[in-house]
Short mmCIF file of C-alpha atoms in Angstrom, two decimals:
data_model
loop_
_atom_site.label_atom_id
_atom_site.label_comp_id
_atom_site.label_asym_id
_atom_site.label_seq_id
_atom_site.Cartn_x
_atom_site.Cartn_y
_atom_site.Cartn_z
CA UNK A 7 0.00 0.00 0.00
CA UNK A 8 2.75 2.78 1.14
CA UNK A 9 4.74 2.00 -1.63
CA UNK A 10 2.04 1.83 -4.36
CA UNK A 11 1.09 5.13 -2.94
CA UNK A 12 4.40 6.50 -3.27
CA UNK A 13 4.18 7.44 -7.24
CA UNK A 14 0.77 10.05 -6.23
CA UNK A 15 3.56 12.17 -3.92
CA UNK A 16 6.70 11.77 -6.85
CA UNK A 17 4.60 12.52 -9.87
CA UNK A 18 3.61 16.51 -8.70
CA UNK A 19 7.62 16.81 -7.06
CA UNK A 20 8.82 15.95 -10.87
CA UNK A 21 6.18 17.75 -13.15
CA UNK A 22 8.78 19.99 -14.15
CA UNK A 23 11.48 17.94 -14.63
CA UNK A 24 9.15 16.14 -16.66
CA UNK A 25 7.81 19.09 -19.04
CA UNK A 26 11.50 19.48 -19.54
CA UNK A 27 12.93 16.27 -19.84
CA UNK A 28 10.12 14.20 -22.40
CA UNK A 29 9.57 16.37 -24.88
CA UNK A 30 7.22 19.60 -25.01
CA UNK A 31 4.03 19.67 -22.27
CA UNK A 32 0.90 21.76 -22.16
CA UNK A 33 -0.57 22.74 -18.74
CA UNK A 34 -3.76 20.34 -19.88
CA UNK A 35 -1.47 17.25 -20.58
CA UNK A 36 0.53 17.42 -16.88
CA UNK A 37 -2.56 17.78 -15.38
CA UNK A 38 -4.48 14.83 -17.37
CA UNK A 39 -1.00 13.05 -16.49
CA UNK A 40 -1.01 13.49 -12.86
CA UNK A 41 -4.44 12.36 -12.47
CA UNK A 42 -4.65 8.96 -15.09
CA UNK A 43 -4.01 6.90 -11.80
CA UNK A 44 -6.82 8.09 -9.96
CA UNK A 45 -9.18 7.52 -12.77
CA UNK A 46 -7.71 4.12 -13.22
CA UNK A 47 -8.16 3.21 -9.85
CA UNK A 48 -11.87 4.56 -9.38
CA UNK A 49 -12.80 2.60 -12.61
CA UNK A 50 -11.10 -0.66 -11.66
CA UNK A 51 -12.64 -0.34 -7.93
CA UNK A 52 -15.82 -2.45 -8.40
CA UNK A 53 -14.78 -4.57 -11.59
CA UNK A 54 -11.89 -5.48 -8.63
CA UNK A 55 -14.83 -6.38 -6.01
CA UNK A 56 -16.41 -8.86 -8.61
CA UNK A 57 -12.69 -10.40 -9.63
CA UNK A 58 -11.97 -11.22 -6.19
CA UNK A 59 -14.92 -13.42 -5.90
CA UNK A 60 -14.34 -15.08 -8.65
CA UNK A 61 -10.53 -15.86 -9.11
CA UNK A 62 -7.54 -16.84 -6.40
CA UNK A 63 -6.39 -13.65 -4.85
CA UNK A 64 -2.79 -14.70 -4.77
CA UNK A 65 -2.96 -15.19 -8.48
CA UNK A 66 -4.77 -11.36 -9.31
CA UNK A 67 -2.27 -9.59 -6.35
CA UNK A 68 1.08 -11.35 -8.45
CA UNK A 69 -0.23 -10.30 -11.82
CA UNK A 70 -1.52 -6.89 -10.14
CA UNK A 71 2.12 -6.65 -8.84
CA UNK A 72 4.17 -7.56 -11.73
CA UNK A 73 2.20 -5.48 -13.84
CA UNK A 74 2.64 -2.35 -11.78
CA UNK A 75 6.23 -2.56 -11.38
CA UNK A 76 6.57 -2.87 -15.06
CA UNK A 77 4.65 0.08 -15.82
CA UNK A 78 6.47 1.91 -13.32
CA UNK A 79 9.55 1.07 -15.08
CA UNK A 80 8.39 2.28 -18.19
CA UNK A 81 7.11 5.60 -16.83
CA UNK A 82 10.20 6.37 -15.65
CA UNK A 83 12.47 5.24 -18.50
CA UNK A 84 10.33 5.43 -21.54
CA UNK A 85 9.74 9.58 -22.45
CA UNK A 86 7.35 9.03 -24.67
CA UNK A 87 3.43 10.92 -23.53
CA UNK A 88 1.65 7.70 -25.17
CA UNK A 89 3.38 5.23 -23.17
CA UNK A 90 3.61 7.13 -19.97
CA UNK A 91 -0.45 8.18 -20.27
CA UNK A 92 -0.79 4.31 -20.68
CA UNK A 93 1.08 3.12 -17.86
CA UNK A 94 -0.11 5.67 -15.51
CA UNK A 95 -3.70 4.89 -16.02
CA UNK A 96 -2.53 1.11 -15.78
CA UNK A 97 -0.91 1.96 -12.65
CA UNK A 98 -3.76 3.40 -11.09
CA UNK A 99 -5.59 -0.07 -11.75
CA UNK A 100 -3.91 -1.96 -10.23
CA UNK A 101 -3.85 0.30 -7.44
CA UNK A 102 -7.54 -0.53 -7.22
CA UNK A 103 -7.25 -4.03 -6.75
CA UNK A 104 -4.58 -3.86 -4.04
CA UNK A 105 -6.84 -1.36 -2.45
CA UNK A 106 -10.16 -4.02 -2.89
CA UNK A 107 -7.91 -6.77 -1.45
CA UNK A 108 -6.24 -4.98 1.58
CA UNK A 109 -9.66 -3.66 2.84
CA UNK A 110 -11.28 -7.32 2.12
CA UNK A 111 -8.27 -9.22 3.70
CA UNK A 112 -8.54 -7.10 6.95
CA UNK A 113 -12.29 -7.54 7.70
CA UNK A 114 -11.34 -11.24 7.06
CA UNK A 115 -8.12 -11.65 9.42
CA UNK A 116 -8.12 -9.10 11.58
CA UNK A 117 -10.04 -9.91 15.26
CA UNK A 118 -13.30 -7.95 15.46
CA UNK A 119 -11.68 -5.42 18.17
CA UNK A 120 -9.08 -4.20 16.33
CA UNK A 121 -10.75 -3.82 12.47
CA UNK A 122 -10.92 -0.50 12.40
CA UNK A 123 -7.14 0.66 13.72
CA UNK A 124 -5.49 -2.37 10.83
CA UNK A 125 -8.43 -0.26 8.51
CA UNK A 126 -6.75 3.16 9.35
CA UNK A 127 -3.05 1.59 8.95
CA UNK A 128 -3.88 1.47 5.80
CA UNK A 129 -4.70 4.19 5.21
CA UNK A 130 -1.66 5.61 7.70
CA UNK A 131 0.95 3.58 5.27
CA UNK A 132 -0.81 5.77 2.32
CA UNK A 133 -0.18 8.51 3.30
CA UNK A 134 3.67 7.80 4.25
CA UNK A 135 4.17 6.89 0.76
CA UNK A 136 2.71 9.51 -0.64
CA UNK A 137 5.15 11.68 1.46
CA UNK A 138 8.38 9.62 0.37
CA UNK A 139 7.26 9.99 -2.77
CA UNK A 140 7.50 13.54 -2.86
CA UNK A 141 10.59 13.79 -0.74
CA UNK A 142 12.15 11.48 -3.05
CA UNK A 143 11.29 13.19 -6.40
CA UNK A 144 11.95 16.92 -4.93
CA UNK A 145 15.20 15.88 -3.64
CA UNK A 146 16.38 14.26 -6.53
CA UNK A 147 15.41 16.64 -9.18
CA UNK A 148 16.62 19.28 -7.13
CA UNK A 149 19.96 17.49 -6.93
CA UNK A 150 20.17 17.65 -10.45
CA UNK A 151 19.04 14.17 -11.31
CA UNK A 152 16.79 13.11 -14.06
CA UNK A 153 12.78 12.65 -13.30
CA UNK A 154 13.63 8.59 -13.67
CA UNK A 155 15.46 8.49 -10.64
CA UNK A 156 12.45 8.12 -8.15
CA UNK A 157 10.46 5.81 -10.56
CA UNK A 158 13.50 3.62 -10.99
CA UNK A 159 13.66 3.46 -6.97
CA UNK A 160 9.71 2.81 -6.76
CA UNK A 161 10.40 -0.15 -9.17
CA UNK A 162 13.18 -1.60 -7.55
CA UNK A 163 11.32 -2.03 -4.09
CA UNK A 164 8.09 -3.07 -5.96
CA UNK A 165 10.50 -6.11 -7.33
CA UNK A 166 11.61 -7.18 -3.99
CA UNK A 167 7.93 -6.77 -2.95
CA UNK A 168 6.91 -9.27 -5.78
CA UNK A 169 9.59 -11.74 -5.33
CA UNK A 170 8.12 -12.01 -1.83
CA UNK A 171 4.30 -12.21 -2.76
CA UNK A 172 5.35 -15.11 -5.08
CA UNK A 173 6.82 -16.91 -1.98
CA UNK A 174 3.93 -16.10 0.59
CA UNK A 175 1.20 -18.86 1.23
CA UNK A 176 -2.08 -18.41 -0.80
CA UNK A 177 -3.86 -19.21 2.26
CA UNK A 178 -2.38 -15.78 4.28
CA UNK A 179 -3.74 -13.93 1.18
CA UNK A 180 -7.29 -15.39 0.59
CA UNK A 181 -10.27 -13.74 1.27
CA UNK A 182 -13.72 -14.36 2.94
CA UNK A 183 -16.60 -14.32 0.24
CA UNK A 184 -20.01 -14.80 1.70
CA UNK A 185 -22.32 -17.13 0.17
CA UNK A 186 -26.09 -16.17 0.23
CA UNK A 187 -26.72 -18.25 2.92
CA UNK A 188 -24.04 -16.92 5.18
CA UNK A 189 -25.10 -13.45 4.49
CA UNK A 190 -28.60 -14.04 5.56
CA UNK A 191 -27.55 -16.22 8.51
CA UNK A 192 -25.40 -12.72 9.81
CA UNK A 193 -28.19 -10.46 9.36
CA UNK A 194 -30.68 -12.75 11.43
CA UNK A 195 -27.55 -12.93 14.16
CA UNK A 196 -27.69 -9.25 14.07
CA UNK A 197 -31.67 -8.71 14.09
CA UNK A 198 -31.63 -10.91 17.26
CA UNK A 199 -29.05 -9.06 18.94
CA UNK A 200 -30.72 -5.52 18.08
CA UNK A 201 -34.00 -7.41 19.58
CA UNK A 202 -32.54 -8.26 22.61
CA UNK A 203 -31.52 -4.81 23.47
CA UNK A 204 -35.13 -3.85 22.87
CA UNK A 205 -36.72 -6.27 24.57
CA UNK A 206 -35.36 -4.51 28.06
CA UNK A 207 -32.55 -1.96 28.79
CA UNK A 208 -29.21 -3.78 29.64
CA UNK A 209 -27.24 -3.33 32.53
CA UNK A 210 -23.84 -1.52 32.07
CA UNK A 211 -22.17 -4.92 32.62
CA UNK A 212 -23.86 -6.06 29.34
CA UNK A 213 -22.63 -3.13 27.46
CA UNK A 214 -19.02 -2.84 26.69
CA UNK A 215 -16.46 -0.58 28.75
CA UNK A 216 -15.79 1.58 25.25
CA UNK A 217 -19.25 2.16 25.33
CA UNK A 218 -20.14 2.79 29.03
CA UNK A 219 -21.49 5.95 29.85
CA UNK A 220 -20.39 5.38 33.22
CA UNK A 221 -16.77 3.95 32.60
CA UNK A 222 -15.79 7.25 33.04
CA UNK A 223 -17.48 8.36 36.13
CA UNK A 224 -16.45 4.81 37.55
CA UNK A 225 -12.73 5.22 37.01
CA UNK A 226 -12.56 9.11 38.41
#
């Protein structure tokens, strides 16, 4: 996630070096450039959602992988606008799906008390690469090296990174998919627990500390 997130922060750090380096740029085209990804990504989202169901998410996450560290590559190395429009719209896909998968993967492995920090990690390790990203691509073009020099770093972690999903366990990546009948058996588990709060008003011990209005009157 962080370091998928990491080409959003180097893209608008290099946008000069860019106009300067791969030929001639309008204001339109840098613009359309920085933002491919995040159309790829949007458009990808729920095409992602129905994949996952369908196919082995080791399988989608290696291809997902290895095609986002070649078109990395290729942003970085090939100056051509075709070729880098293409691969950051690519880019941005396959974004999506590691996006799909991480969110999917949590609410299937992570214990029920702690969903919603390993959901806002996430998002957390995001945000750092975003930042790199943009320390990375400042620095360097600043420093007087070429715009390639932060996409060529991007790619070599991403390679390391897919070396090691192809060794991980498909089991430590797969993901929960409800079936009908599992869906309908949670919601009646859930109607029955809303219906025994109505049926009479529980007693603090029934209701968790976190949610306690007197937790905090009990501890002072």
């Amino acid at each position: 996630q962080m370091f998928m997130s990491y080409d959003g922060g180097a893209t608008p750090a290099c946008l000069d070096e860019i106009s300067r380096s791969a030929g001639s740029w309008s204001q339109a085209e840098l613009g359309l450039l920085g933002s491919l990804d995040k159309f790829g990504m949007t458009l990808s989202s729920v095409l992602w959602g129905r994949v996952l169901q369908v196919f082995p998410a080791k399988l989608l996450l290696v291809i997902g992988l290895g095609v986002n560290l070649v078109c990395t590559f290729a942003f970085g190395n090939v100056p051509f606008k075709p070729a880098m429009f293409a691969a950051k719209f690519l880019m941005g896909t396959t974004q999506g799906l590691q996006c799909v998968w991480s969110t999917c993967w949590v609410l299937t492995h992570a214990p029920m008390e702690s969903r919603t920090v390993w959901l806002g990690l996430g998002a957390v390790s995001a945000g750092v690469g975003t930042g790199i990203g943009i320390a990375v691509g400042g620095f360097s073009t600043s420093r007087g090296l070429p715009y390639a020099f932060a996409w060529q770093v991007e790619a070599a972690v991403l390679g390391v990174l897919w070396a090691l999903l192809v060794l991980c366990p498909a089991s430590s990546l797969a993901i929960e998919t409800l079936t009908a009948e599992d869906a309908e058996r949670q919601e009646k588990g859930l109607v029955e627990q809303i219906d025994s709060f109505e049926d009479g008003t529980p007693s603090v011990h029934d209701v968790p500390a976190a949610f306690s209005c007197n937790s905090a009157f009990d501890e002072a």
